mmCIF file of C-alpha atoms and ligand atoms in Angstrom:
data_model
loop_
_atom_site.group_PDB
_atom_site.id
_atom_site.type_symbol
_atom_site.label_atom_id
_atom_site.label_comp_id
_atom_site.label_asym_id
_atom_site.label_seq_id
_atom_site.Cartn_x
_atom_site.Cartn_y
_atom_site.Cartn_z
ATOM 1 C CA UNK A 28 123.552 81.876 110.729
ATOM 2 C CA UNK A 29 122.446 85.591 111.258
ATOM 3 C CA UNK A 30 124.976 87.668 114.015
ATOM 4 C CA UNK A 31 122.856 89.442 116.386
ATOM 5 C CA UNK A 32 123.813 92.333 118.391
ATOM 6 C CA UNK A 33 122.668 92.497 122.348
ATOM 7 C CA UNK A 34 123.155 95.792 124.722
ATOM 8 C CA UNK A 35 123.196 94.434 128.709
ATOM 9 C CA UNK A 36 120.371 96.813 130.256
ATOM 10 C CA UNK A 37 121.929 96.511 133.745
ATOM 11 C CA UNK A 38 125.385 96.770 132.661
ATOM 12 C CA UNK A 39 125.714 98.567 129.144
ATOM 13 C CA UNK A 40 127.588 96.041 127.571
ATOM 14 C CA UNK A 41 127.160 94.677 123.923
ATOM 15 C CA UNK A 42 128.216 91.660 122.728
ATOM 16 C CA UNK A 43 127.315 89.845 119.313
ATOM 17 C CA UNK A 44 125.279 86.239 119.520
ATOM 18 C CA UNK A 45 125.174 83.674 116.797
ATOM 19 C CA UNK A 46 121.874 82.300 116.697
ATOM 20 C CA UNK A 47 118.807 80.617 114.879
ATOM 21 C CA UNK A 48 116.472 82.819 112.948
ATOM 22 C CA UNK A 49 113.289 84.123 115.139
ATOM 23 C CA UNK A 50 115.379 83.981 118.454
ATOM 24 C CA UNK A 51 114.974 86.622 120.796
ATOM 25 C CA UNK A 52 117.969 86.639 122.749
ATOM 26 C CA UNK A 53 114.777 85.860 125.921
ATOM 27 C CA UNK A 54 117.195 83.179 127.228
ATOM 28 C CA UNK A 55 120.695 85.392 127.002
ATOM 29 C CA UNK A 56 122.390 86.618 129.641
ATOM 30 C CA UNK A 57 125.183 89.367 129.685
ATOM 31 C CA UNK A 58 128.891 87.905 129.448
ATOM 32 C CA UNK A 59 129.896 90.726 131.698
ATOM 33 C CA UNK A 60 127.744 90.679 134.656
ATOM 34 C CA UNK A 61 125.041 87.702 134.188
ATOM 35 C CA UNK A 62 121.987 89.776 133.897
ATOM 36 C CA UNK A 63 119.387 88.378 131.672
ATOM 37 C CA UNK A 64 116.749 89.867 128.919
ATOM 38 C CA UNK A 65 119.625 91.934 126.974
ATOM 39 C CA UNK A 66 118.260 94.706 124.164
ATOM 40 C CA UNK A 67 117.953 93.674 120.889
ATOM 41 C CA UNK A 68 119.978 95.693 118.486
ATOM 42 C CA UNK A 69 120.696 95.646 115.066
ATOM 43 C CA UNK A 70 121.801 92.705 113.409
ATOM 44 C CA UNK A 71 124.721 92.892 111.305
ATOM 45 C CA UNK A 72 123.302 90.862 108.751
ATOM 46 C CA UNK A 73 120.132 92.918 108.066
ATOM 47 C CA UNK A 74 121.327 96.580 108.527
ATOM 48 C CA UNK A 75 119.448 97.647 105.290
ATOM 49 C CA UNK A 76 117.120 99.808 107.300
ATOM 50 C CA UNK A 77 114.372 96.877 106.714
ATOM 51 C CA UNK A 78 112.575 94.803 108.910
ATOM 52 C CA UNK A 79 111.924 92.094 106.353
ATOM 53 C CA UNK A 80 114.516 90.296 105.672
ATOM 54 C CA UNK A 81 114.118 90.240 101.284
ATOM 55 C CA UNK A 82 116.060 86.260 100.767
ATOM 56 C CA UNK A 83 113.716 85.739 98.693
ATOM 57 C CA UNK A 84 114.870 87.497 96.015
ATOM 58 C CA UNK A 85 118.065 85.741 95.330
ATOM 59 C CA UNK A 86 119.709 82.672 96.474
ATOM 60 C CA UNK A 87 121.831 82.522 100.126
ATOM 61 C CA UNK A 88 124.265 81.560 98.548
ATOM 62 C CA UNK A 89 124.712 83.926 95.972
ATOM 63 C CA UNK A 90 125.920 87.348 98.047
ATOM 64 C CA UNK A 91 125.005 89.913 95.054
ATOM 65 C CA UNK A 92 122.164 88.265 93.873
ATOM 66 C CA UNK A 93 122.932 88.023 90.243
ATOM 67 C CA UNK A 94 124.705 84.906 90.025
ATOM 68 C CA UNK A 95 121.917 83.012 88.425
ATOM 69 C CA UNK A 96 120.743 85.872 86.263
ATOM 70 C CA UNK A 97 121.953 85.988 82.579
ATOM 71 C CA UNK A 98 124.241 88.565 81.641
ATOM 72 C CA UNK A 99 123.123 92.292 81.167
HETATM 73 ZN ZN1 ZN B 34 125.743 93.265 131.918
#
């Protein structure tokens, strides 16, 4: 399950949520003071400076993507 990153607007805080592909982090609220709607940041899982997420190319459960590929 993807790690996402959240910023408290009110507050400043970041803290790291667990949660289902898609989610918005709408129904979050800051560990530190209670405010709700924290900012989005990066998630740790797709840091590759894009925006769509490539599974596709390769299996979850193969990391580096070659597992199932013959050898070179
Ligand atoms: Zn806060």
């Amino acid at each position: 399950m993807p790690l996402y990153e959240y910023r408290c607007t009110e507050c400043g805080e970041k803290f790291e949520v667990r949660q289902s592909m898609g989610g918005d982090g709408s129904k979050l609220n800051c560990p530190k003071c209670q405010a709700g709607k924290p900012e989005k940041l990066f998630s740790t899982f797709f840091s590759s400076g894009s925006s769509e997420p490539s599974d596709m190319s390769f299996p979850s459960s193969c990391p580096t993507g070659t597992c199932g590929l013959p050898p070179m």
